């Protein structure tokens, strides 16, 4: 029986990309966020968050394909269109009632990063981070956090469209720092950026969990299937923790 069960799972995994998207009933959105969502040619191909979400969808019997968008666009669609899932989403107070928070995927510790070691050294010696020019993906949690700290767009904060542009701005010294959580630079699309030496601050600026979330008017039957799948993944020791609500 056990061998038969694993054979069925293996066959399902092979057939998964061939299943029609309309059979899913959900729009699933994300951004390029290596190493948690690794994108190649506008398709998510790897990453811890991606694998967790794929496991949930398979367990729920929902053959959904993830669509890769710029974060601001993905967030707007997830906020306004029912039957939409989005990951990896920071659970912020201002967003609490905008989504159904299904499962935490990543526990992230954000630190300052720079391509210039002297910038990090100066911050650790007490220099204000706001004395430097920062960069972040527009509309992202990093963007909002930097603004809460005191960075101002078009003054000392550059807003870009995606994570690759964020690190490129550091690599070419257009910006001096950003916030990040131990990214795998080799997973970035631009190999020159991936090979750049970046330096991290010792202090954690912010710790936050990133979630799989859904539009609040998503079909309750689909939400229940997802919640059941999340509970099943927890029983199977897959690193997804159901959220008590």
Coordinates of N, CA and C in Angstrom, one line a residue:
X1 N 0.8 -1.2 0.0 CA 0.0 0.0 0.0 C 0.9 1.3 0.0
X2 N 1.9 1.2 0.8 CA 2.7 2.4 0.9 C 3.4 2.7 -0.4
X3 N 3.9 1.6 -1.0 CA 4.6 1.8 -2.3 C 3.6 2.4 -3.4
X4 N 2.4 1.9 -3.4 CA 1.4 2.4 -4.3 C 1.1 3.8 -4.1
X5 N 1.0 4.2 -2.8 CA 0.7 5.6 -2.5 C 1.8 6.5 -3.0
X6 N 3.1 6.2 -2.8 CA 4.2 7.0 -3.3 C 4.2 7.0 -4.8
X7 N 3.8 5.9 -5.5 CA 3.8 5.9 -6.9 C 2.8 6.9 -7.4
X8 N 1.6 6.9 -6.8 CA 0.5 7.9 -7.2 C 1.0 9.3 -7.0
X9 N 1.7 9.6 -5.9 CA 2.2 10.9 -5.7 C 3.3 11.3 -6.7
X10 N 4.1 10.3 -7.1 CA 5.1 10.6 -8.1 C 4.5 10.9 -9.5
X11 N 3.5 10.1 -9.9 CA 2.8 10.3 -11.1 C 2.1 11.7 -11.1
X12 N 1.5 12.0 -10.0 CA 0.8 13.3 -9.9 C 1.8 14.5 -10.0
X13 N 3.0 14.3 -9.5 CA 4.0 15.4 -9.6 C 4.4 15.5 -11.0
X14 N 4.5 14.4 -11.8 CA 4.9 14.5 -13.2 C 3.8 15.2 -14.0
X15 N 2.6 14.9 -13.7 CA 1.5 15.4 -14.5 C 1.0 16.8 -14.1
X16 N 1.5 17.2 -12.9 CA 1.1 18.5 -12.3 C 1.2 19.7 -13.3
X17 N 2.3 19.9 -14.0 CA 2.4 21.0 -14.9 C 1.5 21.0 -16.1
X18 N 1.0 19.7 -16.4 CA 0.2 19.5 -17.6 C -1.3 19.7 -17.3
X19 N -1.7 19.8 -16.0 CA -3.1 20.0 -15.7 C -3.6 21.4 -16.1
X20 N -4.8 21.5 -16.6 CA -5.3 22.8 -17.0 C -5.5 23.8 -15.9
X21 N -5.0 25.0 -16.1 CA -5.1 26.0 -15.1 C -6.5 26.3 -14.6
X22 N -7.5 26.2 -15.5 CA -8.9 26.5 -15.1 C -9.4 25.5 -14.0
X23 N -8.8 24.3 -13.9 CA -9.2 23.3 -12.9 C -8.9 23.8 -11.5
X24 N -8.1 24.8 -11.4 CA -7.6 25.2 -10.1 C -8.7 26.1 -9.4
X25 N -9.3 27.0 -10.0 CA -10.2 27.9 -9.4 C -9.6 29.0 -8.6
X26 N -8.3 29.1 -8.6 CA -7.6 30.2 -7.9 C -6.5 30.8 -8.7
X27 N -6.3 32.1 -8.5 CA -5.2 32.8 -9.1 C -4.1 32.9 -8.0
X28 N -2.9 32.4 -8.3 CA -1.8 32.3 -7.3 C -0.7 33.2 -7.8
X29 N -0.3 34.2 -7.0 CA 0.6 35.2 -7.4 C 1.8 35.2 -6.5
X30 N 3.0 35.6 -7.0 CA 4.2 35.8 -6.2 C 5.1 36.7 -7.0
X31 N 6.3 37.0 -6.4 CA 7.3 37.8 -7.0 C 8.6 36.9 -7.1
X32 N 9.6 37.4 -7.7 CA 10.9 36.8 -7.7 C 11.6 37.2 -6.4
X33 N 11.8 36.2 -5.5 CA 12.4 36.5 -4.2 C 13.4 35.4 -3.8
X34 N 14.5 35.3 -4.5 CA 15.4 34.2 -4.2 C 16.0 34.4 -2.8
X35 N 16.3 33.3 -2.0 CA 16.2 31.9 -2.5 C 14.8 31.3 -2.2
X36 N 13.8 32.1 -1.8 CA 12.5 31.5 -1.4 C 11.6 31.3 -2.6
X37 N 11.6 32.2 -3.6 CA 11.0 32.0 -4.8 C 12.0 32.3 -5.9
X38 N 12.5 31.3 -6.6 CA 13.5 31.4 -7.6 C 12.8 31.4 -9.0
X39 N 13.0 32.4 -9.8 CA 12.3 32.5 -11.1 C 13.2 32.4 -12.2
X40 N 12.9 31.7 -13.2 CA 13.6 31.6 -14.5 C 12.6 31.7 -15.6
X41 N 12.9 32.7 -16.5 CA 12.0 32.9 -17.6 C 10.5 33.1 -17.2
X42 N 10.3 33.9 -16.2 CA 9.0 34.2 -15.7 C 8.2 33.0 -15.1
X43 N 9.0 32.0 -14.8 CA 8.3 30.8 -14.1 C 9.1 30.5 -12.8
X44 N 8.3 30.3 -11.7 CA 8.9 29.9 -10.5 C 9.4 28.4 -10.6
X45 N 10.7 28.2 -10.3 CA 11.2 26.9 -10.5 C 11.8 26.2 -9.3
X46 N 12.0 27.0 -8.2 CA 12.5 26.5 -7.0 C 12.3 27.5 -5.9
X47 N 12.8 27.1 -4.7 CA 12.7 28.0 -3.5 C 11.8 27.3 -2.4
X48 N 12.2 27.6 -1.1 CA 11.6 27.0 0.0 C 10.1 27.4 0.1
X49 N 9.8 28.7 -0.1 CA 8.4 29.1 0.0 C 7.6 28.4 -1.2
X50 N 8.1 28.5 -2.4 CA 7.5 27.9 -3.5 C 7.2 26.4 -3.3
X51 N 8.1 25.6 -2.8 CA 7.9 24.2 -2.5 C 6.8 24.0 -1.5
X52 N 6.8 24.8 -0.4 CA 5.8 24.7 0.6 C 4.4 24.9 0.0
X53 N 4.3 26.0 -0.8 CA 3.0 26.3 -1.4 C 2.5 25.2 -2.4
X54 N 3.5 24.7 -3.2 CA 3.2 23.7 -4.1 C 2.7 22.4 -3.4
X55 N 3.3 22.1 -2.2 CA 2.9 21.0 -1.4 C 1.5 21.1 -0.9
X56 N 1.1 22.4 -0.5 CA -0.2 22.7 0.0 C -1.2 22.5 -1.1
X57 N -0.9 23.1 -2.3 CA -1.9 23.0 -3.4 C -2.1 21.6 -3.9
X58 N -1.0 20.8 -4.0 CA -1.1 19.4 -4.4 C -2.0 18.6 -3.4
X59 N -1.7 18.8 -2.1 CA -2.5 18.2 -1.1 C -4.0 18.5 -1.1
X60 N -4.2 19.8 -1.5 CA -5.6 20.3 -1.6 C -6.3 19.8 -2.9
X61 N -5.5 19.2 -3.8 CA -6.1 18.8 -5.1 C -6.4 20.0 -6.0
X62 N -5.6 21.1 -5.9 CA -5.8 22.3 -6.7 C -4.6 22.5 -7.6
X63 N -4.7 22.2 -8.9 CA -3.6 22.3 -9.8 C -3.3 23.7 -10.3
X64 N -2.9 24.5 -9.3 CA -2.7 26.0 -9.6 C -1.3 26.2 -10.1
X65 N -1.2 27.2 -11.0 CA 0.2 27.6 -11.4 C 0.4 29.0 -10.9
X66 N 1.6 29.2 -10.4 CA 1.9 30.5 -9.8 C 2.3 31.5 -10.9
X67 N 1.7 32.7 -10.9 CA 2.0 33.7 -11.8 C 3.0 34.7 -11.2
X68 N 4.1 35.0 -11.9 CA 5.1 35.9 -11.4 C 4.8 37.4 -11.8
X69 N 4.7 38.3 -10.9 CA 4.5 39.7 -11.2 C 5.4 40.6 -10.4
X70 N 5.5 41.8 -10.8 CA 6.2 42.8 -9.9 C 5.3 42.9 -8.6
X71 N 6.0 43.1 -7.5 CA 5.3 42.9 -6.2 C 4.1 43.9 -6.1
X72 N 4.3 45.1 -6.5 CA 3.2 46.1 -6.3 C 1.9 45.6 -7.1
X73 N 2.1 45.1 -8.3 CA 1.0 44.6 -9.1 C 0.4 43.3 -8.4
X74 N 1.2 42.4 -8.0 CA 0.7 41.2 -7.3 C -0.1 41.6 -6.1
X75 N 0.4 42.5 -5.3 CA -0.3 42.9 -4.1 C -1.6 43.5 -4.4
X76 N -1.7 44.4 -5.4 CA -2.9 45.1 -5.8 C -4.0 44.1 -6.3
X77 N -3.6 43.1 -7.1 CA -4.5 42.0 -7.5 C -5.0 41.2 -6.3
X78 N -4.1 40.8 -5.5 CA -4.5 40.0 -4.3 C -5.4 40.7 -3.4
X79 N -5.3 42.0 -3.3 CA -6.1 42.9 -2.4 C -7.5 43.1 -3.0
X80 N -7.6 43.1 -4.3 CA -8.9 43.5 -5.0 C -9.6 42.4 -5.7
X81 N -9.0 41.2 -6.0 CA -9.7 40.2 -6.7 C -9.9 38.9 -5.9
X82 N -11.2 38.6 -5.7 CA -11.5 37.3 -4.9 C -10.8 36.1 -5.6
X83 N -10.7 35.0 -4.8 CA -10.1 33.8 -5.3 C -8.7 34.0 -5.7
X84 N -8.0 34.8 -5.0 CA -6.5 35.0 -5.3 C -5.7 34.7 -4.1
X85 N -4.6 34.0 -4.3 CA -3.6 33.7 -3.3 C -2.4 34.5 -3.6
X86 N -1.6 34.8 -2.6 CA -0.3 35.5 -2.8 C 0.7 35.0 -1.7
X87 N 1.9 34.9 -2.1 CA 3.0 34.6 -1.2 C 4.3 35.2 -1.8
X88 N 5.3 35.5 -1.0 CA 5.4 35.4 0.4 C 5.1 36.8 1.0
X89 N 4.0 37.0 1.8 CA 3.5 38.2 2.2 C 3.8 38.5 3.7
X90 N 4.4 39.7 3.9 CA 4.6 40.1 5.3 C 3.3 40.4 6.0
X91 N 3.1 39.9 7.2 CA 1.8 40.1 8.0 C 2.0 41.3 8.8
X92 N 1.6 42.5 8.3 CA 1.7 43.8 8.9 C 0.4 44.2 9.5
X93 N 0.4 45.0 10.6 CA -0.9 45.5 11.2 C -1.8 46.1 10.1
X94 N -1.3 46.9 9.2 CA -2.1 47.6 8.3 C -2.8 46.6 7.3
X95 N -2.2 45.4 7.2 CA -2.7 44.4 6.2 C -3.6 43.4 6.9
X96 N -3.7 43.4 8.2 CA -4.3 42.3 9.0 C -5.7 41.9 8.5
X97 N -6.5 42.9 8.2 CA -7.9 42.7 7.8 C -8.1 42.6 6.3
X98 N -7.0 42.7 5.6 CA -7.2 42.7 4.1 C -7.1 41.3 3.5
X99 N -6.6 40.4 4.3 CA -6.4 39.0 3.8 C -6.8 37.9 4.8
X100 N -6.9 36.7 4.3 CA -7.0 35.5 5.1 C -5.6 35.0 5.2
X101 N -5.0 34.9 6.4 CA -3.6 34.5 6.6 C -3.6 33.0 6.8
X102 N -3.2 32.3 5.7 CA -3.4 30.8 5.7 C -2.2 30.1 6.4
X103 N -1.0 30.4 6.1 CA 0.1 29.7 6.7 C 1.4 30.5 6.6
X104 N 2.2 30.5 7.7 CA 3.5 31.1 7.7 C 4.5 30.2 6.9
X105 N 5.3 30.8 6.1 CA 6.2 30.1 5.2 C 7.7 30.3 5.6
X106 N 8.0 31.6 6.0 CA 9.4 31.9 6.2 C 9.5 32.8 7.5
X107 N 10.4 32.5 8.3 CA 10.7 33.4 9.5 C 11.9 34.2 9.1
X108 N 11.8 35.5 8.8 CA 12.9 36.2 8.3 C 13.4 37.3 9.2
X109 N 14.8 37.3 9.3 CA 15.5 38.3 10.1 C 16.1 39.3 9.1
X110 N 15.6 40.5 9.1 CA 16.1 41.6 8.2 C 17.2 42.3 8.8
X111 N 18.3 42.5 8.0 CA 19.5 43.2 8.4 C 19.8 44.2 7.2
X112 N 20.6 45.2 7.6 CA 21.1 46.1 6.5 C 22.2 45.3 5.7
X113 N 22.1 45.5 4.4 CA 23.1 45.0 3.5 C 23.6 46.1 2.6
X114 N 24.9 45.9 2.2 CA 25.6 46.9 1.4 C 26.7 46.2 0.6
X115 N 27.0 46.8 -0.6 CA 28.1 46.3 -1.3 C 29.4 46.9 -0.9
X116 N 29.3 47.9 0.0 CA 30.4 48.7 0.6 C 30.5 48.3 2.1
X117 N 31.6 47.6 2.5 CA 31.7 47.2 3.9 C 31.8 48.4 4.8
X118 N 32.3 49.6 4.3 CA 32.5 50.7 5.2 C 31.1 51.3 5.6
X119 N 30.1 51.2 4.7 CA 28.8 51.6 5.1 C 28.2 50.8 6.3
X120 N 28.4 49.5 6.2 CA 27.9 48.7 7.4 C 28.8 49.0 8.6
X121 N 30.0 49.2 8.5 CA 30.9 49.5 9.6 C 30.4 50.8 10.3
X122 N 30.2 51.8 9.4 CA 29.7 53.1 10.0 C 28.4 53.0 10.7
X123 N 27.5 52.2 10.2 CA 26.2 52.1 10.9 C 26.4 51.4 12.2
X124 N 27.2 50.4 12.2 CA 27.5 49.6 13.4 C 28.2 50.5 14.5
X125 N 28.9 51.5 14.0 CA 29.6 52.4 14.9 C 28.7 53.6 15.3
X126 N 27.4 53.6 14.9 CA 26.5 54.6 15.4 C 26.0 55.6 14.4
X127 N 26.5 55.6 13.1 CA 26.1 56.5 12.1 C 24.6 56.2 11.7
X128 N 23.8 57.2 11.5 CA 22.4 57.0 11.1 C 22.3 56.4 9.8
X129 N 21.5 55.3 9.6 CA 21.3 54.7 8.3 C 20.7 55.7 7.3
X130 N 19.9 56.7 7.8 CA 19.3 57.7 6.9 C 20.3 58.6 6.3
X131 N 21.6 58.6 6.7 CA 22.6 59.4 6.0 C 23.0 58.7 4.7
X132 N 22.5 57.5 4.4 CA 22.9 56.8 3.2 C 21.6 56.7 2.3
X133 N 21.9 56.4 1.1 CA 20.8 56.2 0.1 C 20.4 54.7 0.1
X134 N 19.1 54.4 0.4 CA 18.6 53.0 0.4 C 17.9 52.7 -0.8
X135 N 17.6 51.4 -1.1 CA 16.9 51.0 -2.2 C 15.9 49.8 -1.8
X136 N 14.7 49.8 -2.4 CA 13.8 48.7 -2.0 C 12.8 48.6 -3.2
X137 N 12.2 47.4 -3.2 CA 11.1 47.2 -4.2 C 9.9 48.0 -3.8
X138 N 9.3 48.8 -4.8 CA 8.2 49.6 -4.5 C 7.0 48.8 -3.9
X139 N 6.5 49.3 -2.8 CA 5.3 48.6 -2.2 C 5.6 47.4 -1.4
X140 N 6.8 47.0 -1.2 CA 7.2 45.8 -0.5 C 7.3 46.1 1.0
X141 N 7.4 45.1 1.8 CA 7.6 45.2 3.2 C 8.9 46.0 3.5
X142 N 10.0 45.8 2.7 CA 11.2 46.5 2.9 C 11.0 48.0 2.7
X143 N 10.3 48.3 1.6 CA 9.9 49.7 1.3 C 9.2 50.3 2.5
X144 N 8.2 49.7 3.0 CA 7.4 50.3 4.1 C 8.2 50.4 5.4
X145 N 9.1 49.4 5.6 CA 9.9 49.4 6.8 C 10.9 50.5 6.8
X146 N 11.6 50.7 5.6 CA 12.6 51.8 5.5 C 11.9 53.1 5.7
X147 N 10.7 53.3 5.2 CA 10.0 54.6 5.3 C 9.6 54.8 6.8
X148 N 9.2 53.7 7.5 CA 8.9 53.8 8.9 C 10.2 54.3 9.7
X149 N 11.3 53.8 9.3 CA 12.6 54.1 9.9 C 12.9 55.6 9.7
X150 N 12.5 56.2 8.6 CA 12.8 57.6 8.3 C 13.3 57.9 6.9
X151 N 13.4 56.8 6.1 CA 13.8 57.1 4.7 C 12.6 57.7 3.9
X152 N 13.0 58.6 3.0 CA 12.0 59.3 2.2 C 12.2 59.0 0.7
X153 N 11.1 58.5 0.0 CA 11.2 58.3 -1.5 C 11.7 59.6 -2.2
X154 N 12.5 59.4 -3.2 CA 13.1 60.5 -4.0 C 14.0 61.4 -3.3
X155 N 14.3 61.1 -2.0 CA 15.3 61.8 -1.3 C 16.5 60.8 -0.9
X156 N 16.3 59.9 0.0 CA 17.3 59.0 0.3 C 16.8 57.5 0.2
X157 N 15.7 57.3 -0.6 CA 15.1 56.0 -0.8 C 14.8 55.9 -2.3
X158 N 15.4 54.9 -3.0 CA 15.1 54.6 -4.4 C 14.2 53.4 -4.4
X159 N 13.1 53.6 -5.1 CA 12.1 52.5 -5.3 C 12.2 51.9 -6.7
X160 N 12.3 50.5 -6.7 CA 12.5 49.8 -8.0 C 11.4 48.8 -8.1
X161 N 11.4 48.1 -9.3 CA 10.3 47.3 -9.6 C 10.4 45.8 -9.1
X162 N 11.6 45.3 -9.0 CA 11.7 43.9 -8.5 C 13.0 43.7 -7.7
X163 N 13.2 42.5 -7.2 CA 14.3 42.2 -6.3 C 15.6 42.3 -7.0
X164 N 15.7 41.9 -8.3 CA 16.9 41.9 -9.0 C 17.4 43.3 -9.3
X165 N 16.5 44.2 -9.5 CA 16.8 45.6 -9.7 C 17.3 46.2 -8.4
X166 N 16.8 45.7 -7.3 CA 17.2 46.2 -5.9 C 18.7 45.9 -5.7
X167 N 19.1 44.7 -6.0 CA 20.5 44.3 -5.7 C 21.4 44.9 -6.8
X168 N 20.9 45.1 -8.0 CA 21.7 45.7 -9.1 C 22.0 47.2 -8.7
X169 N 21.1 47.9 -8.1 CA 21.4 49.3 -7.6 C 22.5 49.3 -6.6
X170 N 22.6 48.3 -5.8 CA 23.7 48.2 -4.8 C 25.0 47.9 -5.5
X171 N 24.9 46.9 -6.4 CA 26.1 46.4 -7.1 C 26.8 47.5 -7.9
X172 N 26.0 48.5 -8.5 CA 26.6 49.5 -9.3 C 26.7 50.8 -8.5
X173 N 26.5 50.7 -7.2 CA 26.7 51.9 -6.3 C 25.7 53.0 -6.5
X174 N 24.5 52.8 -7.1 CA 23.5 53.8 -7.2 C 22.8 54.0 -5.8
X175 N 22.8 52.9 -5.0 CA 22.3 53.0 -3.7 C 23.3 52.4 -2.8
X176 N 23.3 52.7 -1.5 CA 24.3 52.2 -0.5 C 23.9 51.1 0.4
X177 N 22.6 51.0 0.6 CA 22.1 49.9 1.5 C 20.7 49.5 1.2
X178 N 20.3 48.4 1.7 CA 18.9 47.9 1.7 C 18.7 47.0 2.9
X179 N 17.5 46.5 3.1 CA 17.2 45.5 4.1 C 17.0 44.2 3.4
X180 N 17.5 43.1 4.0 CA 17.3 41.8 3.4 C 17.4 40.7 4.5
X181 N 17.1 39.5 4.1 CA 17.3 38.4 5.0 C 18.1 37.2 4.4
X182 N 19.4 37.3 4.6 CA 20.3 36.3 4.1 C 20.0 35.8 2.7
X183 N 19.9 36.7 1.7 CA 19.5 36.2 0.4 C 20.6 35.3 -0.3
X184 N 20.3 34.5 -1.1 CA 21.2 33.7 -1.9 C 21.5 34.4 -3.1
X185 N 22.6 35.2 -3.1 CA 22.9 36.1 -4.2 C 23.1 35.3 -5.5
X186 N 23.6 34.1 -5.4 CA 23.9 33.3 -6.7 C 22.6 33.0 -7.4
X187 N 21.4 33.1 -6.7 CA 20.1 32.8 -7.3 C 19.6 33.9 -8.1
X188 N 20.2 35.1 -7.9 CA 19.7 36.3 -8.7 C 20.0 36.1 -10.2
X189 N 19.1 36.7 -11.0 CA 19.1 36.5 -12.4 C 20.4 37.0 -13.1
X190 N 20.9 38.2 -12.6 CA 22.2 38.7 -13.1 C 23.4 38.1 -12.5
X191 N 24.2 37.3 -13.2 CA 25.3 36.7 -12.6 C 26.3 37.6 -12.0
X192 N 26.5 38.8 -12.5 CA 27.4 39.8 -12.0 C 27.0 40.2 -10.6
X193 N 25.7 40.4 -10.4 CA 25.1 40.8 -9.1 C 25.3 39.6 -8.2
X194 N 25.0 38.4 -8.6 CA 25.1 37.2 -7.8 C 26.6 37.0 -7.3
X195 N 27.5 37.4 -8.0 CA 28.9 37.2 -7.7 C 29.5 38.4 -6.8
X196 N 28.7 39.4 -6.6 CA 29.1 40.6 -5.9 C 29.2 40.2 -4.4
X197 N 30.2 40.7 -3.7 CA 30.3 40.6 -2.2 C 29.5 41.6 -1.6
X198 N 28.4 41.2 -0.8 CA 27.6 42.0 -0.1 C 27.9 41.8 1.4
X199 N 27.7 42.9 2.2 CA 28.1 42.8 3.6 C 26.8 43.1 4.5
X200 N 26.6 42.4 5.6 CA 25.4 42.5 6.4 C 25.8 43.0 7.8
X201 N 24.8 43.8 8.3 CA 25.0 44.3 9.7 C 24.8 43.2 10.7
X202 N 25.4 43.3 11.8 CA 25.3 42.3 12.9 C 23.9 42.4 13.5
X203 N 23.4 43.6 13.7 CA 22.1 43.8 14.3 C 20.9 43.4 13.4
X204 N 19.9 42.8 14.0 CA 18.7 42.5 13.2 C 17.8 43.8 13.3
X205 N 17.4 44.3 12.2 CA 16.6 45.5 12.1 C 15.1 45.2 12.4
X206 N 14.7 44.0 11.8 CA 13.3 43.6 12.0 C 13.2 42.1 11.7
X207 N 12.3 41.5 12.5 CA 12.1 40.1 12.4 C 10.6 39.9 12.0
X208 N 10.3 39.1 11.0 CA 8.9 39.0 10.6 C 8.7 37.7 9.9
X209 N 7.5 37.2 9.9 CA 7.1 36.0 9.2 C 6.5 36.4 7.9
X210 N 6.7 35.6 6.8 CA 6.1 35.8 5.5 C 5.1 34.7 5.3
X211 N 4.0 35.0 4.8 CA 2.8 34.1 4.7 C 2.3 33.8 3.3
X212 N 1.6 32.7 3.3 CA 0.6 32.4 2.2 C -0.7 33.1 2.6
X213 N -1.2 34.0 1.8 CA -2.5 34.7 2.2 C -3.5 34.6 1.0
X214 N -4.7 34.9 1.4 CA -5.8 34.9 0.4 C -6.7 36.1 0.5
X215 N -7.3 36.5 -0.6 CA -8.3 37.5 -0.6 C -9.5 37.1 0.3
X216 N -10.0 38.0 1.1 CA -11.0 37.6 2.1 C -12.3 37.1 1.5
X217 N -12.6 37.4 0.2 CA -13.8 36.9 -0.4 C -13.5 35.6 -1.3
X218 N -12.4 35.0 -1.0 CA -12.1 33.7 -1.7 C -13.2 32.7 -1.3
X219 N -13.6 31.8 -2.3 CA -14.5 30.8 -2.1 C -14.3 30.0 -0.8
X220 N -15.2 30.0 0.2 CA -15.0 29.3 1.4 C -14.7 27.9 1.3
X221 N -15.2 27.2 0.3 CA -14.9 25.8 0.0 C -13.4 25.6 -0.3
X222 N -12.9 26.5 -1.1 CA -11.5 26.4 -1.5 C -10.6 26.8 -0.3
X223 N -11.0 27.7 0.5 CA -10.3 28.1 1.7 C -10.2 26.9 2.7
X224 N -11.3 26.2 2.8 CA -11.3 25.0 3.7 C -10.4 23.9 3.2
X225 N -10.4 23.7 1.8 CA -9.5 22.7 1.3 C -8.1 23.0 1.5
X226 N -7.8 24.3 1.4 CA -6.4 24.8 1.7 C -6.0 24.6 3.2
X227 N -6.9 24.9 4.1 CA -6.7 24.8 5.5 C -6.5 23.3 5.9
X228 N -7.3 22.4 5.3 CA -7.1 21.0 5.5 C -5.8 20.5 5.0
X229 N -5.4 21.0 3.8 CA -4.1 20.6 3.3 C -3.0 21.1 4.2
X230 N -3.1 22.3 4.7 CA -2.0 22.8 5.6 C -1.9 21.9 6.8
X231 N -3.0 21.5 7.4 CA -3.0 20.7 8.5 C -2.3 19.3 8.2
X232 N -2.6 18.8 7.0 CA -2.0 17.5 6.6 C -0.5 17.7 6.4
X233 N -0.1 18.8 5.9 CA 1.4 19.0 5.7 C 2.0 19.1 7.1
X234 N 1.4 19.6 8.1 CA 1.9 19.7 9.4 C 2.1 18.3 10.0
X235 N 1.1 17.4 9.8 CA 1.1 16.1 10.3 C 2.3 15.3 9.6
X236 N 2.5 15.6 8.3 CA 3.6 14.9 7.6 C 5.0 15.5 7.8
X237 N 5.0 16.5 8.8 CA 6.3 17.2 9.2 C 6.8 18.0 8.1
X238 N 6.0 18.5 7.1 CA 6.4 19.5 6.1 C 6.5 20.8 6.8
X239 N 7.5 21.7 6.6 CA 7.7 22.9 7.4 C 6.6 24.0 7.1
X240 N 5.4 23.6 7.3 CA 4.3 24.6 7.2 C 3.5 24.5 8.5
X241 N 3.3 25.6 9.1 CA 2.6 25.6 10.4 C 1.2 26.3 10.2
X242 N 0.1 25.5 10.5 CA -1.2 26.1 10.4 C -1.4 27.3 11.4
X243 N -2.2 28.3 11.0 CA -2.4 29.5 11.8 C -3.7 29.3 12.5
X244 N -3.8 29.5 13.8 CA -5.0 29.5 14.5 C -5.7 30.8 14.3
X245 N -7.0 30.7 13.9 CA -7.8 31.9 13.6 C -9.1 31.8 14.3

